[in-house]
PDB file of C-alpha atoms in Angstrom:
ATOM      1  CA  UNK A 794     -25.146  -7.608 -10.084  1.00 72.00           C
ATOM      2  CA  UNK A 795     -21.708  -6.594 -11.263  1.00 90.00           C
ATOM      3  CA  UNK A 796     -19.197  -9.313 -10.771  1.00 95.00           C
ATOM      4  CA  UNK A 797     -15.352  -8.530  -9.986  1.00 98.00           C
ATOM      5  CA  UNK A 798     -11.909 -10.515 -10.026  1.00 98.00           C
ATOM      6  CA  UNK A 799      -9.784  -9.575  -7.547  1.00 98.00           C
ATOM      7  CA  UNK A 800      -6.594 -11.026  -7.951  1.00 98.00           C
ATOM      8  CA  UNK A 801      -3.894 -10.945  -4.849  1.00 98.00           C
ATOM      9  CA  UNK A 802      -6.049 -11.260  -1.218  1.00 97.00           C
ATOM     10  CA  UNK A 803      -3.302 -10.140   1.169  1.00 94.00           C
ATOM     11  CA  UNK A 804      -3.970  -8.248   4.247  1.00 93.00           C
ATOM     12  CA  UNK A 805      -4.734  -5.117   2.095  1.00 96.00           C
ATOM     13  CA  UNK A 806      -6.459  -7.088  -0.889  1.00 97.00           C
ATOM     14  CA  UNK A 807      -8.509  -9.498   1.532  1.00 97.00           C
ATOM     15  CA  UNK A 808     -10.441  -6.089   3.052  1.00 97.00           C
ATOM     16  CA  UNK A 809     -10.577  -4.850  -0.157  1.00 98.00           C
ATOM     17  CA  UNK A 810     -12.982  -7.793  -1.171  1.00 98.00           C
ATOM     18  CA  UNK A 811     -14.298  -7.752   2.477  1.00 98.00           C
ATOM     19  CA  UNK A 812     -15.997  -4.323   1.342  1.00 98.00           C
ATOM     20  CA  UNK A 813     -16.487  -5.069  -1.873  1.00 98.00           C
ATOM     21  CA  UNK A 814     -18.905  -7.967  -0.769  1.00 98.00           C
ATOM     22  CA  UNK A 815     -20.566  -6.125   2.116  1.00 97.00           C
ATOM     23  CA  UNK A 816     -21.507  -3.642  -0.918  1.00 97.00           C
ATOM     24  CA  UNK A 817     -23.716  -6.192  -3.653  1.00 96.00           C
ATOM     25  CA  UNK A 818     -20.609  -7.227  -5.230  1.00 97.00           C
ATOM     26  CA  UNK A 819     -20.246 -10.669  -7.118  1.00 96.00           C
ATOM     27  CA  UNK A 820     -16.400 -11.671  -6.278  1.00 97.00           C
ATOM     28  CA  UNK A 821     -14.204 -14.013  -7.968  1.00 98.00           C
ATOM     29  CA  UNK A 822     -10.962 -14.286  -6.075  1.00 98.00           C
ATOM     30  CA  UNK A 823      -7.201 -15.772  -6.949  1.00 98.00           C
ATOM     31  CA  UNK A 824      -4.002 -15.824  -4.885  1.00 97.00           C
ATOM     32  CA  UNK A 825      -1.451 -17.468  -5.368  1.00 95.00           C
ATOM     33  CA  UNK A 826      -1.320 -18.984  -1.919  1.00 96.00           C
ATOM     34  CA  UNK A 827      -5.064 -20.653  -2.088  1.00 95.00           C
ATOM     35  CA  UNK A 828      -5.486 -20.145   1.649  1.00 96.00           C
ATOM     36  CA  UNK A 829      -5.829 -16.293   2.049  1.00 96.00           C
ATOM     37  CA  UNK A 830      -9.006 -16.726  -0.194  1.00 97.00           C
ATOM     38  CA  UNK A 831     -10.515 -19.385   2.696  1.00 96.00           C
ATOM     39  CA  UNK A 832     -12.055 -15.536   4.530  1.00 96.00           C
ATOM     40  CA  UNK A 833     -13.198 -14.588   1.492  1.00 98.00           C
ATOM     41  CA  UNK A 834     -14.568 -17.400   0.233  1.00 97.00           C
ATOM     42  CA  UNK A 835     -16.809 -18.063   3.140  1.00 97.00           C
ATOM     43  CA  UNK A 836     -18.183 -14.670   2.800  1.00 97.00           C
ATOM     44  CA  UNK A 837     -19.594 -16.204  -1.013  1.00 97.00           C
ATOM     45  CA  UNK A 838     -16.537 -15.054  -3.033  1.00 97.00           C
ATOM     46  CA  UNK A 839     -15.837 -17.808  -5.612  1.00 97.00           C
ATOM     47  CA  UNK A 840     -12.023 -18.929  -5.697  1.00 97.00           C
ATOM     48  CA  UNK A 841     -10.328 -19.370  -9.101  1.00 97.00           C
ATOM     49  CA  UNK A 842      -7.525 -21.806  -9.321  1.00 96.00           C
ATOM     50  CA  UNK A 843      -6.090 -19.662 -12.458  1.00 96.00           C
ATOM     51  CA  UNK A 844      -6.681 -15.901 -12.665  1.00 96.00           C
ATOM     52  CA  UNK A 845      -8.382 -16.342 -15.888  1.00 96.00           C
ATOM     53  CA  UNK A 846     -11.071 -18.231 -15.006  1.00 95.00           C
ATOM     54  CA  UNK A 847     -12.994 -15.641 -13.843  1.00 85.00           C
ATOM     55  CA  UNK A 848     -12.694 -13.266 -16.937  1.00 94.00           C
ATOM     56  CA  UNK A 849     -15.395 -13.978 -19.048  1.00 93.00           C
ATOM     57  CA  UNK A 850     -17.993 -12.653 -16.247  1.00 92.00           C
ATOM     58  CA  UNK A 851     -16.053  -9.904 -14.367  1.00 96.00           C
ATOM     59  CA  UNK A 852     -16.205  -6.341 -16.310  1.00 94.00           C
ATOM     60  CA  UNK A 853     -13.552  -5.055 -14.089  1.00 98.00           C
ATOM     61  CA  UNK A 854     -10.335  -6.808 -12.812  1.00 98.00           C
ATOM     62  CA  UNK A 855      -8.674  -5.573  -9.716  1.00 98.00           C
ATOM     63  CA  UNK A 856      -4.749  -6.474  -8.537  1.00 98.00           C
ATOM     64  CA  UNK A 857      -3.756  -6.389  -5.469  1.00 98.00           C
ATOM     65  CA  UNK A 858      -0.204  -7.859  -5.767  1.00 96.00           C
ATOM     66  CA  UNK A 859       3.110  -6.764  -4.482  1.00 92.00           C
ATOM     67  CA  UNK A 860       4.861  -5.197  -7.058  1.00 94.00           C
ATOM     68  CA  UNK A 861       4.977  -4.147 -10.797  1.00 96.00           C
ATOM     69  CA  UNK A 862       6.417  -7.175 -12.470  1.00 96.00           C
ATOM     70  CA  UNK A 863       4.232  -9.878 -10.098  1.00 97.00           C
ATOM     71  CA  UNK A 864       1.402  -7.531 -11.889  1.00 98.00           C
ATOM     72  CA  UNK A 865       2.439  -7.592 -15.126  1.00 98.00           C
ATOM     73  CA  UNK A 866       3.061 -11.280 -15.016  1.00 98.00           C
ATOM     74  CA  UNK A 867      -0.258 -12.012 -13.721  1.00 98.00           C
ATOM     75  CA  UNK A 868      -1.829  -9.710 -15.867  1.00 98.00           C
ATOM     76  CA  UNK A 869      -0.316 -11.175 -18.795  1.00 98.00           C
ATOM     77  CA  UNK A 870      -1.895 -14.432 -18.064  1.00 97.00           C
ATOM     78  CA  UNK A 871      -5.490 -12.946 -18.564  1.00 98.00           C
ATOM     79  CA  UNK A 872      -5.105 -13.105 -22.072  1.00 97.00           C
ATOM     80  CA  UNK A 873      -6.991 -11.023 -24.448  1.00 98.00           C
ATOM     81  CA  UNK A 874      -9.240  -8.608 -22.138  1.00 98.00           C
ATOM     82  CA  UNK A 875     -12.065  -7.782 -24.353  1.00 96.00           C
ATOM     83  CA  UNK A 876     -12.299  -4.152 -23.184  1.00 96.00           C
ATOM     84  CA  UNK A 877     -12.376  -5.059 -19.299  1.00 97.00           C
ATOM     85  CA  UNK A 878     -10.772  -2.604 -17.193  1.00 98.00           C
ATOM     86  CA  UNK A 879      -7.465  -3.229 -15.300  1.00 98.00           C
ATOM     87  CA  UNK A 880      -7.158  -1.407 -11.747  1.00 98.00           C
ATOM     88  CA  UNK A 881      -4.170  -1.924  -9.942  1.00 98.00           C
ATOM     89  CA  UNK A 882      -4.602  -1.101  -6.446  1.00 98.00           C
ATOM     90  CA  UNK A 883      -1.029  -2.095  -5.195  1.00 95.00           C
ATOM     91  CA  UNK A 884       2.274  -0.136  -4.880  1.00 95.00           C
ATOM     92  CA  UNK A 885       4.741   0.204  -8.795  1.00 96.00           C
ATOM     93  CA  UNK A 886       6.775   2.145  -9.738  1.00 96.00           C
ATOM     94  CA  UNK A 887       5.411   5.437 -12.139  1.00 97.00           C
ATOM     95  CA  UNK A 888       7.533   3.055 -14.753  1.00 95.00           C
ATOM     96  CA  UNK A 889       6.029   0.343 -14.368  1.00 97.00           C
ATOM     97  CA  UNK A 890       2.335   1.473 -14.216  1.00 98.00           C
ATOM     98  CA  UNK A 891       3.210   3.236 -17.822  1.00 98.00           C
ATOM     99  CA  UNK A 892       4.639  -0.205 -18.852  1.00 98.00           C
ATOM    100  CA  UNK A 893       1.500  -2.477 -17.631  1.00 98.00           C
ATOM    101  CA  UNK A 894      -0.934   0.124 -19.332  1.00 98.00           C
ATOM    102  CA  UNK A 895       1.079  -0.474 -22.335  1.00 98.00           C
ATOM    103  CA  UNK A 896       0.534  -3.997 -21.968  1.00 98.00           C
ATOM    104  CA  UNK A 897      -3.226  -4.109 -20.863  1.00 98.00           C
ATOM    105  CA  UNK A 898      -3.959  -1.733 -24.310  1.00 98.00           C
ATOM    106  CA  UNK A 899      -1.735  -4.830 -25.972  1.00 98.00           C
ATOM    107  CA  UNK A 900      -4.350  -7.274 -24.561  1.00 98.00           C
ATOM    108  CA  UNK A 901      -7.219  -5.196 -25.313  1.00 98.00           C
ATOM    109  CA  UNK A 902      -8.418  -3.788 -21.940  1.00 98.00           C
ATOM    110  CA  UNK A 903      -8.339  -0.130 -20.701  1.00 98.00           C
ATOM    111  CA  UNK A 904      -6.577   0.602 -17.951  1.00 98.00           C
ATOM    112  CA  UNK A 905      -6.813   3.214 -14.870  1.00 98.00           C
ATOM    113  CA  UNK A 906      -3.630   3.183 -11.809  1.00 98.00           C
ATOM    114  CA  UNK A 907      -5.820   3.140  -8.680  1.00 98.00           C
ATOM    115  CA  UNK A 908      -3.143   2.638  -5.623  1.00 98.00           C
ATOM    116  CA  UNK A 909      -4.313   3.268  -2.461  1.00 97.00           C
ATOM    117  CA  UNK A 910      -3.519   4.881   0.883  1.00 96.00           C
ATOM    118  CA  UNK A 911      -4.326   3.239   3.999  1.00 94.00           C
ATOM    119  CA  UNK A 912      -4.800  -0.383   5.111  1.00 92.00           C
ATOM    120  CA  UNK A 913      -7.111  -2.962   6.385  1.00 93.00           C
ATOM    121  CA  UNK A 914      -9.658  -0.749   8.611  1.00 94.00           C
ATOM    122  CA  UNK A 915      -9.806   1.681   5.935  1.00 96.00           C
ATOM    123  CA  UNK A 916     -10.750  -0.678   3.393  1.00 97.00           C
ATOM    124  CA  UNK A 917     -12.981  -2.260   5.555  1.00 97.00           C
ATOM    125  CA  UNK A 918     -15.062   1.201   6.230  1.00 97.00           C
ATOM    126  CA  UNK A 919     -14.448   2.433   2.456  1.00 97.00           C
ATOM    127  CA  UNK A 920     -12.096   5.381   3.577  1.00 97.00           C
ATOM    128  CA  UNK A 921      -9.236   4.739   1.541  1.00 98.00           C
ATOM    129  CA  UNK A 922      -7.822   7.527  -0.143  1.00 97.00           C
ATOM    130  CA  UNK A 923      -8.004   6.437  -4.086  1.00 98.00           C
ATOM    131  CA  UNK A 924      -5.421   8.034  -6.298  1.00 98.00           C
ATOM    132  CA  UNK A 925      -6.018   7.594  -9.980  1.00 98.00           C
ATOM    133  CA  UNK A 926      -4.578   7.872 -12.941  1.00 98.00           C
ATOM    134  CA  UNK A 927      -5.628   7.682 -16.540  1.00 98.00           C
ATOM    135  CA  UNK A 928      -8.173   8.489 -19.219  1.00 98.00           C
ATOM    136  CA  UNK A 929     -10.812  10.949 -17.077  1.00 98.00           C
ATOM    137  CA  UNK A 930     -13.532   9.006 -19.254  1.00 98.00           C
ATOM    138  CA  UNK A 931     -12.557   5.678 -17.953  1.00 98.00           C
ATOM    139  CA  UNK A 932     -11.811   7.317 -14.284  1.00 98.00           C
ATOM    140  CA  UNK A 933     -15.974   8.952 -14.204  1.00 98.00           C
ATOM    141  CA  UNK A 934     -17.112   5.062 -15.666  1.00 97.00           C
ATOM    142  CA  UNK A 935     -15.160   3.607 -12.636  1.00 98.00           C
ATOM    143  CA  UNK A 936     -16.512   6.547  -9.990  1.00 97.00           C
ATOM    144  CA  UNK A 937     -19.261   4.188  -8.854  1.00 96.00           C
ATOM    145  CA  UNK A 938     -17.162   1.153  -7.898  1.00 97.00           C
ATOM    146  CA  UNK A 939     -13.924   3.195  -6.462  1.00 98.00           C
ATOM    147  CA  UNK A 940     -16.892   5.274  -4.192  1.00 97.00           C
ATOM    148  CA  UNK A 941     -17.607   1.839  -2.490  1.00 97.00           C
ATOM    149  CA  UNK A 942     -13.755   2.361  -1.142  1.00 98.00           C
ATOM    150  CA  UNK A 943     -13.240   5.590  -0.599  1.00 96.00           C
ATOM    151  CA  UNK A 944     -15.489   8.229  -0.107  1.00 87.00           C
ATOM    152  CA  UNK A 945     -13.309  10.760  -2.560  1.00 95.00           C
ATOM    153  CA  UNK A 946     -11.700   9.106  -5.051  1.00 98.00           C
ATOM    154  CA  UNK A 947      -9.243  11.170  -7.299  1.00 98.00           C
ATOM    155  CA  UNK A 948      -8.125  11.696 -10.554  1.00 98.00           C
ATOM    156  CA  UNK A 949      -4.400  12.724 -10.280  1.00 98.00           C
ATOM    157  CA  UNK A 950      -3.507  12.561 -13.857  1.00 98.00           C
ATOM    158  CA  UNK A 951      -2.484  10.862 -16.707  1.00 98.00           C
ATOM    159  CA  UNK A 952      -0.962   7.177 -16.444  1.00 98.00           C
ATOM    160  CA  UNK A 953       1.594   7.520 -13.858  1.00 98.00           C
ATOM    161  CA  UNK A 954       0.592  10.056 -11.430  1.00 98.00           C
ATOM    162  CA  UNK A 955      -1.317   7.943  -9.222  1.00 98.00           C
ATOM    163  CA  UNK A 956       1.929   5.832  -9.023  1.00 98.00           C
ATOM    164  CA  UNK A 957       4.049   9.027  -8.095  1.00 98.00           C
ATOM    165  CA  UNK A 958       1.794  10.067  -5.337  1.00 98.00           C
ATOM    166  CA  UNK A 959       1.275   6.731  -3.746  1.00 98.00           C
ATOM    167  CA  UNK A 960       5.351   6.411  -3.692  1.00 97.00           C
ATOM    168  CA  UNK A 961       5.523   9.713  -2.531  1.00 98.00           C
ATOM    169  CA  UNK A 962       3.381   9.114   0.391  1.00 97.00           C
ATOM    170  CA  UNK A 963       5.034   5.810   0.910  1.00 97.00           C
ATOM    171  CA  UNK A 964       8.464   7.822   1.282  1.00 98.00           C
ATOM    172  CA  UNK A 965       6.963  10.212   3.595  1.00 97.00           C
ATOM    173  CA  UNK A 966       5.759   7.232   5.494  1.00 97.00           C
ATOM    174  CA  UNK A 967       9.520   5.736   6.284  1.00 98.00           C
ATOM    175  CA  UNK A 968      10.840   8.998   6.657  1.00 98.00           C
ATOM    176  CA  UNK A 969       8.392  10.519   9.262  1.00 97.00           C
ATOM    177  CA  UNK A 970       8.925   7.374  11.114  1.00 97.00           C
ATOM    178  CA  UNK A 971      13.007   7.246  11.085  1.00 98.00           C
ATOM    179  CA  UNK A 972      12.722  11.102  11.904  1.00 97.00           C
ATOM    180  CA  UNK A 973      10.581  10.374  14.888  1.00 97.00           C
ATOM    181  CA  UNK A 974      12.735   7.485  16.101  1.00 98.00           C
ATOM    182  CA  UNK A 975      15.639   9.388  16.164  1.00 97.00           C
ATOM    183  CA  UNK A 976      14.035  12.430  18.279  1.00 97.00           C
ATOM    184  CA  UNK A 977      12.763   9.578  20.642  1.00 96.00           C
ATOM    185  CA  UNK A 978      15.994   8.216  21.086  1.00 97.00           C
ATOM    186  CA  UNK A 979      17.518  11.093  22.056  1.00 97.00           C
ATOM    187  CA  UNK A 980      15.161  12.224  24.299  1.00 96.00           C
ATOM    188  CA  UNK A 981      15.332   9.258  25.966  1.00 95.00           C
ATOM    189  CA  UNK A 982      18.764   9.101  26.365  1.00 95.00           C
ATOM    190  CA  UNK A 983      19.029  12.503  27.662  1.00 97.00           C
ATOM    191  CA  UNK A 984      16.540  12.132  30.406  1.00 97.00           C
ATOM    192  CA  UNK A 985      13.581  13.516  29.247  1.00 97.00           C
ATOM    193  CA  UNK A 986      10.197  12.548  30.046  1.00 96.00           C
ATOM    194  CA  UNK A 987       8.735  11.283  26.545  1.00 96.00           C
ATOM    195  CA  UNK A 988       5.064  12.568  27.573  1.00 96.00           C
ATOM    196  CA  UNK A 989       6.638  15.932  28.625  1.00 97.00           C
ATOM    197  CA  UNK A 990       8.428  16.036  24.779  1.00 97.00           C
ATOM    198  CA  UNK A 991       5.079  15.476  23.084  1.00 97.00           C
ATOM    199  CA  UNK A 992       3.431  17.917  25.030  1.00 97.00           C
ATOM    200  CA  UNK A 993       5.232  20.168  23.054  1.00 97.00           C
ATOM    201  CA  UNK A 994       5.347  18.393  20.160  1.00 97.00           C
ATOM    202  CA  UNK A 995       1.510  17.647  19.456  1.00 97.00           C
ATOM    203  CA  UNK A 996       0.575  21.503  19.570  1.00 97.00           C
ATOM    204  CA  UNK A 997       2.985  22.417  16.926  1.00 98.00           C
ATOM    205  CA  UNK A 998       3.228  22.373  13.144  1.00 97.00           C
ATOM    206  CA  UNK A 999       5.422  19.292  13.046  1.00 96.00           C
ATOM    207  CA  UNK A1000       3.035  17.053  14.847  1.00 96.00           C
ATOM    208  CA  UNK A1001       1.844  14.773  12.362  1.00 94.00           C
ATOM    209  CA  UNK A1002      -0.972  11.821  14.054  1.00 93.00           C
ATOM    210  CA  UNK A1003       1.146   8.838  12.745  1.00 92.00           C
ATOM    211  CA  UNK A1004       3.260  10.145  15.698  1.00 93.00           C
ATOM    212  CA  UNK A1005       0.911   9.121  18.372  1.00 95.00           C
ATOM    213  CA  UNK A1006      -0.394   5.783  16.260  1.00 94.00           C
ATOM    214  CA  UNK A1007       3.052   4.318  16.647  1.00 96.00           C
ATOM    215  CA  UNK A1008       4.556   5.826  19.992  1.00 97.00           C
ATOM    216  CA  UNK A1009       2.612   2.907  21.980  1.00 96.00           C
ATOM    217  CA  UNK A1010       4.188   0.125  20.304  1.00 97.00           C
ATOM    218  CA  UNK A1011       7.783   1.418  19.691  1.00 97.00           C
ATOM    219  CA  UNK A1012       7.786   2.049  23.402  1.00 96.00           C
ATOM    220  CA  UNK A1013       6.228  -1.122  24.117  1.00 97.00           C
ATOM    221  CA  UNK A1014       8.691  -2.324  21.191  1.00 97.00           C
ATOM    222  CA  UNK A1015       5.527  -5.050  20.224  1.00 97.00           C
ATOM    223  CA  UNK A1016       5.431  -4.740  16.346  1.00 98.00           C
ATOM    224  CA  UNK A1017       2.741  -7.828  15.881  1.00 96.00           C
ATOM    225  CA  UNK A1018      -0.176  -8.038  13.756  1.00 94.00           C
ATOM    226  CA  UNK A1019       0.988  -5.305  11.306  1.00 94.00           C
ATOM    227  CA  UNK A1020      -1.272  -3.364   8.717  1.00 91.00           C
ATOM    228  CA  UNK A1021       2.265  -2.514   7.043  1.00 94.00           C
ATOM    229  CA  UNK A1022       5.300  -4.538   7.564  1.00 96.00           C
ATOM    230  CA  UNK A1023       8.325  -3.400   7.456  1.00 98.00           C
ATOM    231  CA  UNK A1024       9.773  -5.538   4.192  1.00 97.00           C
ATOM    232  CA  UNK A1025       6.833  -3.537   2.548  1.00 95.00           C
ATOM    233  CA  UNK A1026       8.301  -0.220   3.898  1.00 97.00           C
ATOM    234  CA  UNK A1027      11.351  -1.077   2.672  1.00 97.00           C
ATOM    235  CA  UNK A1028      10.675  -2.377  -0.636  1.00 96.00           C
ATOM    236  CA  UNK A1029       8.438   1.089  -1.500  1.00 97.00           C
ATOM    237  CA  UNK A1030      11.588   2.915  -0.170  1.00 98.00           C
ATOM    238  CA  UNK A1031      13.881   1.060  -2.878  1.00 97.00           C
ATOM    239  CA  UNK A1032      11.209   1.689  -5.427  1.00 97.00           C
ATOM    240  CA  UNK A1033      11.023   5.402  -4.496  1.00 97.00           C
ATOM    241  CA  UNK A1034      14.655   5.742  -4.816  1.00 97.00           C
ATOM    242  CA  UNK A1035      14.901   4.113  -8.025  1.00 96.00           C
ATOM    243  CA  UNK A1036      12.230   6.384  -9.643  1.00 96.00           C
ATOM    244  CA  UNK A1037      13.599   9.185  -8.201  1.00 96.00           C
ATOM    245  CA  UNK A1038      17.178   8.640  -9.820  1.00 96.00           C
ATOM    246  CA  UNK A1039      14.805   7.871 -13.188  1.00 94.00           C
ATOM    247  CA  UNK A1040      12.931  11.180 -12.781  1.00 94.00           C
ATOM    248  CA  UNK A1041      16.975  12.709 -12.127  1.00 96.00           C
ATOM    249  CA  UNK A1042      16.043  13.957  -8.239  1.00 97.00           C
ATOM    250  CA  UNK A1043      18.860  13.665  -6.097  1.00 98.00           C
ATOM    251  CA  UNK A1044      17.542  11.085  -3.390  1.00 97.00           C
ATOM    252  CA  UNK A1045      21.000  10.450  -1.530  1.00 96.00           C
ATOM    253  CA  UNK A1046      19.970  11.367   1.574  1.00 96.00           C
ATOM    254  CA  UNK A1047      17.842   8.448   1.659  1.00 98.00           C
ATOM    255  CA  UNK A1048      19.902   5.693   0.943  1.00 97.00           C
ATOM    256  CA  UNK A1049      21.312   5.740   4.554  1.00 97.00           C
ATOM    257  CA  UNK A1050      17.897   4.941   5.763  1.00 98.00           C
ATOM    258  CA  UNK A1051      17.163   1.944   3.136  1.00 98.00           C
ATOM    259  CA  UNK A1052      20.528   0.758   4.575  1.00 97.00           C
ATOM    260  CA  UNK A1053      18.872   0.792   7.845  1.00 98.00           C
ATOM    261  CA  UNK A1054      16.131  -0.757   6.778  1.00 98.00           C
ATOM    262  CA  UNK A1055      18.049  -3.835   5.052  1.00 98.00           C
ATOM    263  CA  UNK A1056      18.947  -4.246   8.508  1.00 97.00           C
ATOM    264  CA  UNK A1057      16.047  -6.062   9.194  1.00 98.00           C
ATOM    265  CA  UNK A1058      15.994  -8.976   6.693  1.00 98.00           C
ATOM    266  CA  UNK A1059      15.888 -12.075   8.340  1.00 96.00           C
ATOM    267  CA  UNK A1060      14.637 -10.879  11.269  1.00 97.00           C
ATOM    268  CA  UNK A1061      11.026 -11.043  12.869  1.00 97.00           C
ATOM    269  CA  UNK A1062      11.459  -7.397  12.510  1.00 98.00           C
ATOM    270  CA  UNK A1063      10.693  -7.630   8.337  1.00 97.00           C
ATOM    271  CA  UNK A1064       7.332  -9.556   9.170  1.00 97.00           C
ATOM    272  CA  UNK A1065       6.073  -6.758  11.726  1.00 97.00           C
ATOM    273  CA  UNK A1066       4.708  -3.124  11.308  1.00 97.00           C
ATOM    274  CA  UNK A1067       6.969  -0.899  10.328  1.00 98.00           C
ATOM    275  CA  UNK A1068       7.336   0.957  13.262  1.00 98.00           C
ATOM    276  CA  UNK A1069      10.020  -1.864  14.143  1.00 98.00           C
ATOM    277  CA  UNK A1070      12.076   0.594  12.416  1.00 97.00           C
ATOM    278  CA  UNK A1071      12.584   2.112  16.033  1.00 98.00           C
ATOM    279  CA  UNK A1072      14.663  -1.170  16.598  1.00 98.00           C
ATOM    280  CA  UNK A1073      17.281  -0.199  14.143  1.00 98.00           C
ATOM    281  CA  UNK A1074      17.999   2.793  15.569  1.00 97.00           C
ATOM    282  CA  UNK A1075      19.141   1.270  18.612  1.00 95.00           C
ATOM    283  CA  UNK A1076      22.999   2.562  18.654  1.00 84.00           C
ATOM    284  CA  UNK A1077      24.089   0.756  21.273  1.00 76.00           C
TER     285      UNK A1077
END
């Protein structure tokens, strides 16, 4: 029975190894809070106090962390890989992931970008949408593990363009969302019956179904037990915009709406789904 680390069991990482178990998989899990492994744990993962102490029987290592430097700092503390593969699962920058591959070939492991659309149900059912990048040898030796999350995983290209796609989805994400707040708000304010508006809206060719998954709670404006919080949305945002002046695309238009979203440190808005966004733009 193959036998996994998974290191970083946040909401997305914790129903990662959630499926991963309910599959045959042997799971050694680390976080560096040792609590969000307690789920996991009593499901028959096995809880390392050090990432490393897992390595020597795991042929695949999996990171789930927030960002590219936690990664590459974690990472680093592996040690010598011995040929294991590294799949990062989480959100980086297209820098970054080129950087960490760098570094995992440095330590002697391969490396293939893996990030992922979609959250905790998804995961849970193995319907994420898997987008890859790397060698396509190393991407058809890892087909049968990434097919236990999602039922097509993809090969998008070379180092890198897995981390493009996932921040390019991840900026479509907060902008869809801002757009759609501002057309509620000024429907609202002129009068208009929201249900009549998305009449019209849901038959045409800008309906998009995140519309309708986050109408209910930015009218109920309850942003609780989020999938994707809004500090996440925001951080991918800043990440998007900083590869984007990298890759020299002129991204100004969305610095106004990572403004907005800075808005909401230190509120209970940052902890909540994103969709909390619809509090910011709030005028009055």
């Amino acid at each position: 029975m193959t036998t996994i680390t998974l290191l970083g069991t946040g909401l997305l990482g914790a129903a990662i190894g959630q499926r991963l178990l309910q599959v045959g998989f042997c799971l050694n899990v680390w976080n560096r809070n040792p609590a969000r492994c307690a789920a996991l744990t009593g499901a028959g993962a096995q809880q390392l106090n050090q990432p490393v102490e897992g390595l020597e029987a795991s042929s695949v290592v999996i990171t789930v962390l927030r960002d590219g430097p936690v990664t590459a700092k974690v990472v680093g503390s592996l040690g010598p890989l011995g040929g294991r593969c590294v799949l990062p699962m989480g959100t980086m920058g297209i820098s970054e992931s080129i950087a960490l591959a760098e570094q995992v070939r440095l330590q002697g492991g391969s490396y293939l970008e893996a990030p992922v659309l979609g959250s905790r149900p998804e995961a849970l059912e193995g319907r994420l949408l898997v987008m890859a990048g790397g060698d396509p040898n190393l991407f058809e030796a890892q087909l049968p593990l990434l097919r236990q999350l999602a039922s097509e995983p993809r090969l998008m290209g070379a180092v890198g363009t897995g981390a493009a796609s996932k921040l390019a989805l991840n900026q479509l994400i907060a902008s869809l969302t801002h757009g759609y707040s501002l057309a509620l708000r000024l429907v609202q304010s002129s009068g208009l019956d929201i249900d009549r508006f998305m009449e019209v809206l849901r038959p045409s060719a800008l309906y998009a179904p995140t519309v309708d998954k986050k109408l209910q709670r930015m009218m109920s404006h309850q942003y609780g037990d989020p999938n994707f919080s809004t500090s996440l949305l925001r951080k991918d945002l800043l990440l998007f915009l900083r590869e984007a002046r990298l890759a020299g695309v002129n991204a100004m238009a969305l610095d106004g709406l990572a403004n907005l979203l800075k808005r909401a440190v230190g509120t209970d808005l940052d902890a909540g789904d994103y969709s909390a966004l619809h509090e910011l733009t709030d005028g009055r």
